[in-house]
Tab-separated table of C-alpha atoms in Angstrom:
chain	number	residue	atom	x	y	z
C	88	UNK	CA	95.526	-37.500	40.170
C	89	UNK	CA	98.607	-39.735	41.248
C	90	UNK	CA	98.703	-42.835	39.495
C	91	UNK	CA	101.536	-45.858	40.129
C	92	UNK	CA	102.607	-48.506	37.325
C	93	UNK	CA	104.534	-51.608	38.136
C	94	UNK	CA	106.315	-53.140	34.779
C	95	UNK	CA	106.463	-56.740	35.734
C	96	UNK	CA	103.485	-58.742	37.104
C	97	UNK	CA	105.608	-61.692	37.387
C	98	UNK	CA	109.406	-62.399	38.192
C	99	UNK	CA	111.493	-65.050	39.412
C	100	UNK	CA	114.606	-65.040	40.685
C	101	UNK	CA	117.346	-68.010	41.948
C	102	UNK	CA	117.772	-67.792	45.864
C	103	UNK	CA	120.700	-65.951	47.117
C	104	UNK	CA	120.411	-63.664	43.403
C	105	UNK	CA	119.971	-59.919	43.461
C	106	UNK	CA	116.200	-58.253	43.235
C	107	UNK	CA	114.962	-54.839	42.174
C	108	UNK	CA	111.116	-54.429	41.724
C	109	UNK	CA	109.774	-51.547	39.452
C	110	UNK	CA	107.891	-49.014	40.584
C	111	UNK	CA	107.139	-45.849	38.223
C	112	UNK	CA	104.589	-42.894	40.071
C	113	UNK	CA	102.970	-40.022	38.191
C	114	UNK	CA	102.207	-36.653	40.464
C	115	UNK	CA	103.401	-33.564	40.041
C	116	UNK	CA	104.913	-32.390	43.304
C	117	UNK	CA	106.852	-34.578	45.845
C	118	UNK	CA	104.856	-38.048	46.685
C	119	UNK	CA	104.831	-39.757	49.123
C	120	UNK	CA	106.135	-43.143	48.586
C	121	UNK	CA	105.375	-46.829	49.854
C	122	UNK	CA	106.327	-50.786	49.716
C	123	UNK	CA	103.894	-53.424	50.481
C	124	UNK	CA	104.418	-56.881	50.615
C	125	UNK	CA	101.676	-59.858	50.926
C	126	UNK	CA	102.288	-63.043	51.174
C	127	UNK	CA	99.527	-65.923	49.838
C	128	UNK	CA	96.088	-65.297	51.823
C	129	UNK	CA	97.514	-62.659	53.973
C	130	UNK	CA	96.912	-58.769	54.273
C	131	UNK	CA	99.576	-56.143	53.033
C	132	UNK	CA	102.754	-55.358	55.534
C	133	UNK	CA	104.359	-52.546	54.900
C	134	UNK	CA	108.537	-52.717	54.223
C	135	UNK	CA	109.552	-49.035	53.524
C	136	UNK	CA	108.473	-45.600	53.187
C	137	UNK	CA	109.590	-42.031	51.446
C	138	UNK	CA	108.373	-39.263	52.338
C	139	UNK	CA	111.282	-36.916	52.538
C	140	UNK	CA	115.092	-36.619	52.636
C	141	UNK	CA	117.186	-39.071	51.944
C	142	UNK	CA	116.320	-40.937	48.665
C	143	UNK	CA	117.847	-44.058	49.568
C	144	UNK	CA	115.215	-45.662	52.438
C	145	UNK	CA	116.097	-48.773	54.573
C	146	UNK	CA	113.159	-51.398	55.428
C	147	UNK	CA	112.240	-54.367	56.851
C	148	UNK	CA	113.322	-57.827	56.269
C	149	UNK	CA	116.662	-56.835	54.337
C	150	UNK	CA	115.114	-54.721	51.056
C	151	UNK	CA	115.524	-50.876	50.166
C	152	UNK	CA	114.303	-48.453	47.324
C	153	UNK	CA	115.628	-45.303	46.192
C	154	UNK	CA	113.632	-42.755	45.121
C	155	UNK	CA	115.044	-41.216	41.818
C	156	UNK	CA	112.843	-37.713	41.142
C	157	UNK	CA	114.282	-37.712	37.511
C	158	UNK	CA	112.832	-40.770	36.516
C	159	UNK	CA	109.620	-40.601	38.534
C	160	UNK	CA	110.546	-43.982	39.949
C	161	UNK	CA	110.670	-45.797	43.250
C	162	UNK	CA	112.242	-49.060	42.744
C	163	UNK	CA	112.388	-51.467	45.410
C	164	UNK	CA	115.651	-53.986	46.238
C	165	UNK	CA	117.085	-56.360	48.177
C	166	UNK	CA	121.175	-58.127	47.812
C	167	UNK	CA	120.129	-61.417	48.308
C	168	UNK	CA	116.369	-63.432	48.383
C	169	UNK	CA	115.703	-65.782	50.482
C	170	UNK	CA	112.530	-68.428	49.429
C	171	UNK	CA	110.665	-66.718	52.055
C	172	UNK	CA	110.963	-63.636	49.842
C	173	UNK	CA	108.141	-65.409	47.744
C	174	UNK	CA	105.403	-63.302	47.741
C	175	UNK	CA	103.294	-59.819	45.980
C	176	UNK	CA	104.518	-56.937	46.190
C	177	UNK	CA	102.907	-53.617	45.868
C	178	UNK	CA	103.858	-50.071	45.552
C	179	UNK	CA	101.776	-47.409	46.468
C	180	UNK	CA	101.710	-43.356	46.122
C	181	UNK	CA	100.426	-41.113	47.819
C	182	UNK	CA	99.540	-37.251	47.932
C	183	UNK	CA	101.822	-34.913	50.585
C	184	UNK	CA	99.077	-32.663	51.903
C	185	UNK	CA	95.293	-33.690	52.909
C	186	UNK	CA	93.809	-36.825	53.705
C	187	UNK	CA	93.583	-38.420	50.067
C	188	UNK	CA	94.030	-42.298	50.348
C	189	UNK	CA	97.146	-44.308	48.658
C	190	UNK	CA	96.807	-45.419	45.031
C	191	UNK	CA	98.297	-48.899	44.266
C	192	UNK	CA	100.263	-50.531	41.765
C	193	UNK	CA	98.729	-53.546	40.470
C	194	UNK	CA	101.620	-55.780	41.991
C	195	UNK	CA	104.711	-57.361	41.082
C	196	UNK	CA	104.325	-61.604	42.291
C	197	UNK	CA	107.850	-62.592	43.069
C	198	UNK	CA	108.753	-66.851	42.823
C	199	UNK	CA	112.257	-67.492	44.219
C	200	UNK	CA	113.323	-70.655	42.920
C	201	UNK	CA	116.377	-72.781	44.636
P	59	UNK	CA	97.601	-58.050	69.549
P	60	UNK	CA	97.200	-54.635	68.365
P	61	UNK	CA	95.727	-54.514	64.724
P	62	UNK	CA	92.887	-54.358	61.979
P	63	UNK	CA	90.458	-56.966	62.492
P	64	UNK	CA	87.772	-57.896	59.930
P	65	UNK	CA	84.616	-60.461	60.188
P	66	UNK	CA	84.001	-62.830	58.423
P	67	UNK	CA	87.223	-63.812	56.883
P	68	UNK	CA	85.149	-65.922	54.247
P	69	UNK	CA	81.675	-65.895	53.083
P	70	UNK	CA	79.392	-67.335	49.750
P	71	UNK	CA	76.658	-65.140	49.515
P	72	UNK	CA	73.691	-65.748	46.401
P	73	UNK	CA	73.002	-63.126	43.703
P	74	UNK	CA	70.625	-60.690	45.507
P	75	UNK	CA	71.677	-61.236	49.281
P	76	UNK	CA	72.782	-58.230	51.343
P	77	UNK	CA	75.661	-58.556	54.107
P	78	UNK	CA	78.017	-56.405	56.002
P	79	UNK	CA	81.813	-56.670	56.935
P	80	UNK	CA	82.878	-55.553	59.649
P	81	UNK	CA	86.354	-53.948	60.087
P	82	UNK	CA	88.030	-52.793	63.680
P	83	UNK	CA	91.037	-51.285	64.533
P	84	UNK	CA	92.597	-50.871	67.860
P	85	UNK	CA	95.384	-47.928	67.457
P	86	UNK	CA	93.437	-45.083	67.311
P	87	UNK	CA	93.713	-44.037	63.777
P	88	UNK	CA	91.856	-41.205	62.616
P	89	UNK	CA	91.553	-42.735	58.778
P	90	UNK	CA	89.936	-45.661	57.060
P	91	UNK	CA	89.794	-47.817	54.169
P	92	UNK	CA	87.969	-50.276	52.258
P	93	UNK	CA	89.947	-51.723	49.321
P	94	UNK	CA	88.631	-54.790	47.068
P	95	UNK	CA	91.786	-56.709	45.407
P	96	UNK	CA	91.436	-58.711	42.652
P	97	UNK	CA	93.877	-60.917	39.968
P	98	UNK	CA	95.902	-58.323	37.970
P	99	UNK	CA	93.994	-55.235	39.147
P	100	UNK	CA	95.861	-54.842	42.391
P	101	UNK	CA	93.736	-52.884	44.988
P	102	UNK	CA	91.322	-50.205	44.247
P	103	UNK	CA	89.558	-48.081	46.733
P	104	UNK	CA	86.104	-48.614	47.452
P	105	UNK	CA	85.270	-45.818	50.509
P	106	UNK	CA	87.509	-44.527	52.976
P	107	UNK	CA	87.130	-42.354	55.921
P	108	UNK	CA	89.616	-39.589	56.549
P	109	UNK	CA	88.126	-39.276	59.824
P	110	UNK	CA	85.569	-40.024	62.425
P	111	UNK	CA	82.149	-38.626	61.042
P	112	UNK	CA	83.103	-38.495	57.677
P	113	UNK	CA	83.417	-41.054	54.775
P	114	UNK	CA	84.435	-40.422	51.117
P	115	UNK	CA	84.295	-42.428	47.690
P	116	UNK	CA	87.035	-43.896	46.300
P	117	UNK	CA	87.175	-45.482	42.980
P	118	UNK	CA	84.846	-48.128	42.885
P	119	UNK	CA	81.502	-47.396	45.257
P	120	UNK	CA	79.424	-48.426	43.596
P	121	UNK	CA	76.885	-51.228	44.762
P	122	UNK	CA	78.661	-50.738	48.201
P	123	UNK	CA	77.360	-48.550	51.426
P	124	UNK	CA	79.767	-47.813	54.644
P	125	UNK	CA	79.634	-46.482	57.946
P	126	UNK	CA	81.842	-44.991	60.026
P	127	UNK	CA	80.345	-45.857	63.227
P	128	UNK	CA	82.858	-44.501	65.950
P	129	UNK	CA	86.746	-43.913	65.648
P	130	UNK	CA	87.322	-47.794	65.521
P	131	UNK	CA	84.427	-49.347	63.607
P	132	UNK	CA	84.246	-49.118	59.632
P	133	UNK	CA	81.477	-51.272	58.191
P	134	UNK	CA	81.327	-51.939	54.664
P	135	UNK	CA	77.616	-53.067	53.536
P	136	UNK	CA	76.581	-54.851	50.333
P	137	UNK	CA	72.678	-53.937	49.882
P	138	UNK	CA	72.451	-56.763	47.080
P	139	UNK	CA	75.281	-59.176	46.143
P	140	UNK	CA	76.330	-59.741	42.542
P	141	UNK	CA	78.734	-61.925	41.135
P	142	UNK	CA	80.926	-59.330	39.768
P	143	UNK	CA	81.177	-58.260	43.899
P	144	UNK	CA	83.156	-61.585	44.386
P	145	UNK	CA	86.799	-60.466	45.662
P	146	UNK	CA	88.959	-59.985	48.769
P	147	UNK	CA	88.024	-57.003	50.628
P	148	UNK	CA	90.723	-55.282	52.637
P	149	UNK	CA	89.721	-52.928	55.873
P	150	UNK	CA	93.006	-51.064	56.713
P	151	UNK	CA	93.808	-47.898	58.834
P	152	UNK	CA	96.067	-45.113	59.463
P	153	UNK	CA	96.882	-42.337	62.097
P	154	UNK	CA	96.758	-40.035	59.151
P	155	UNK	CA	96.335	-39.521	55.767
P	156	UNK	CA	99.258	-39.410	54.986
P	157	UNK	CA	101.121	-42.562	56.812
P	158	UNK	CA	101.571	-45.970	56.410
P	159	UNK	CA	98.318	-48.409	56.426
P	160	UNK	CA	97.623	-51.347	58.667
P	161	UNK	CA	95.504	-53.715	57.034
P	162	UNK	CA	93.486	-56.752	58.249
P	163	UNK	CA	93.965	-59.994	56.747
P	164	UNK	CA	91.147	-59.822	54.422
P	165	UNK	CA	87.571	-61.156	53.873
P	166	UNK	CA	87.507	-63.637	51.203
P	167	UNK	CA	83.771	-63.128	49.621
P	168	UNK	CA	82.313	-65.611	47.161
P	169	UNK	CA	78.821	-64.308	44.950
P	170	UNK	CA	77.026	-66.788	43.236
């Protein structure tokens, strides 16, 4: 079964600084790969996906991962937060063949501090 | 707008009720989900539905019942509240297995 770990529960960065979020899957073949964000009492959005091809995937609002096959990882990144960056974040993997649902991280919480 | 919508979006129930959520989507997509998040465990997967007619444990069914009653309606039924039920239930949906979820915004659910 897939399985996802994310590192850091808890990070804070200074508006305007770099970010990269750690994501880390286990599965055997070729996931399938996803970013969610939520901010407080709202639902998950999703930012980016990998499925295929090109390891370095753009998303919304500014961020991008790379998905590195060597080191089972799928870290997530953006140049430069803004405060409305404050939020969870989750990643999630999934299986490429059949209809078995997403497993998620238990969540990275970003604070972006001025 | 086009979307998952779930009722209520808050509720207290007492040890022992029984109450259903209700979860709709609009985009007809095949596949759907019940999730439960809570502090530090992130989500976990309660049922899900891969499609119309069919639904499917996930990792945490139990004291939980669901229906799949047509291709837009995914109910999620508590037969007998406990505390340990209290969370934020997420209903979301996708076109297939193998996309990106939509989820609602979440039904905040108080036991006591």
């Amino acid at each position: 079964a897939q399985s996802v770990t994310q590192p850091d529960i808890h990070i804070t960065v200074s508006e305007g600084a770099s970010l990269e979020l750690r994501c880390n899957y286990s599965y055997g073949a070729t996931p399938y790969l996803f970013w969610y964000v939520q901010s407080p009492g709202q639902g998950l959005q999703l930012l980016l996906k990998y499925f295929s091809g090109d390891t370095l995937v753009q998303g919304i609002k500014g961020f991008e991962a790379e998905f590195k096959r060597s080191q089972s990882s799928f870290n997530l990144r953006k140049p430069s937060v803004h405060w409305s960056d404050a939020a969870e974040y989750f990643c999630a993997v999934g299986r490429n063949s059949g209809n078995t649902p997403l497993v998620f991280g238990k969540g990275t919480r970003l604070s972006v501090i001025a | 707008n086009a979307g998952v919508t779930q009722t209520p979006k808050f509720q207290v129930l007492k040890t022992g009720q029984s109450m259903t959520l209700q979860c709709a989507q609009d985009m007809n997509h095949n596949s759907m989900y019940w999730y439960r998040q809570d502090p530090g465990m992130g989500l976990r997967l309660i049922y899900y539905s891969a499609s119309e007619g069919t639904t499917d444990k996930g990792e945490v069914p139990n004291g939980y019942n669901v229906s799949r009653l047509n291709k837009r309606e995914f109910s999620l039924r508590l037969e007998s509240a406990a505390p340990s039920q209290t969370s934020v239930y997420f209903c979301a949906s996708s076109l297939t297995g193998l996309g990106g979820y939509t989820f609602g915004s979440g039904t905040r659910l108080t036991v006591v």
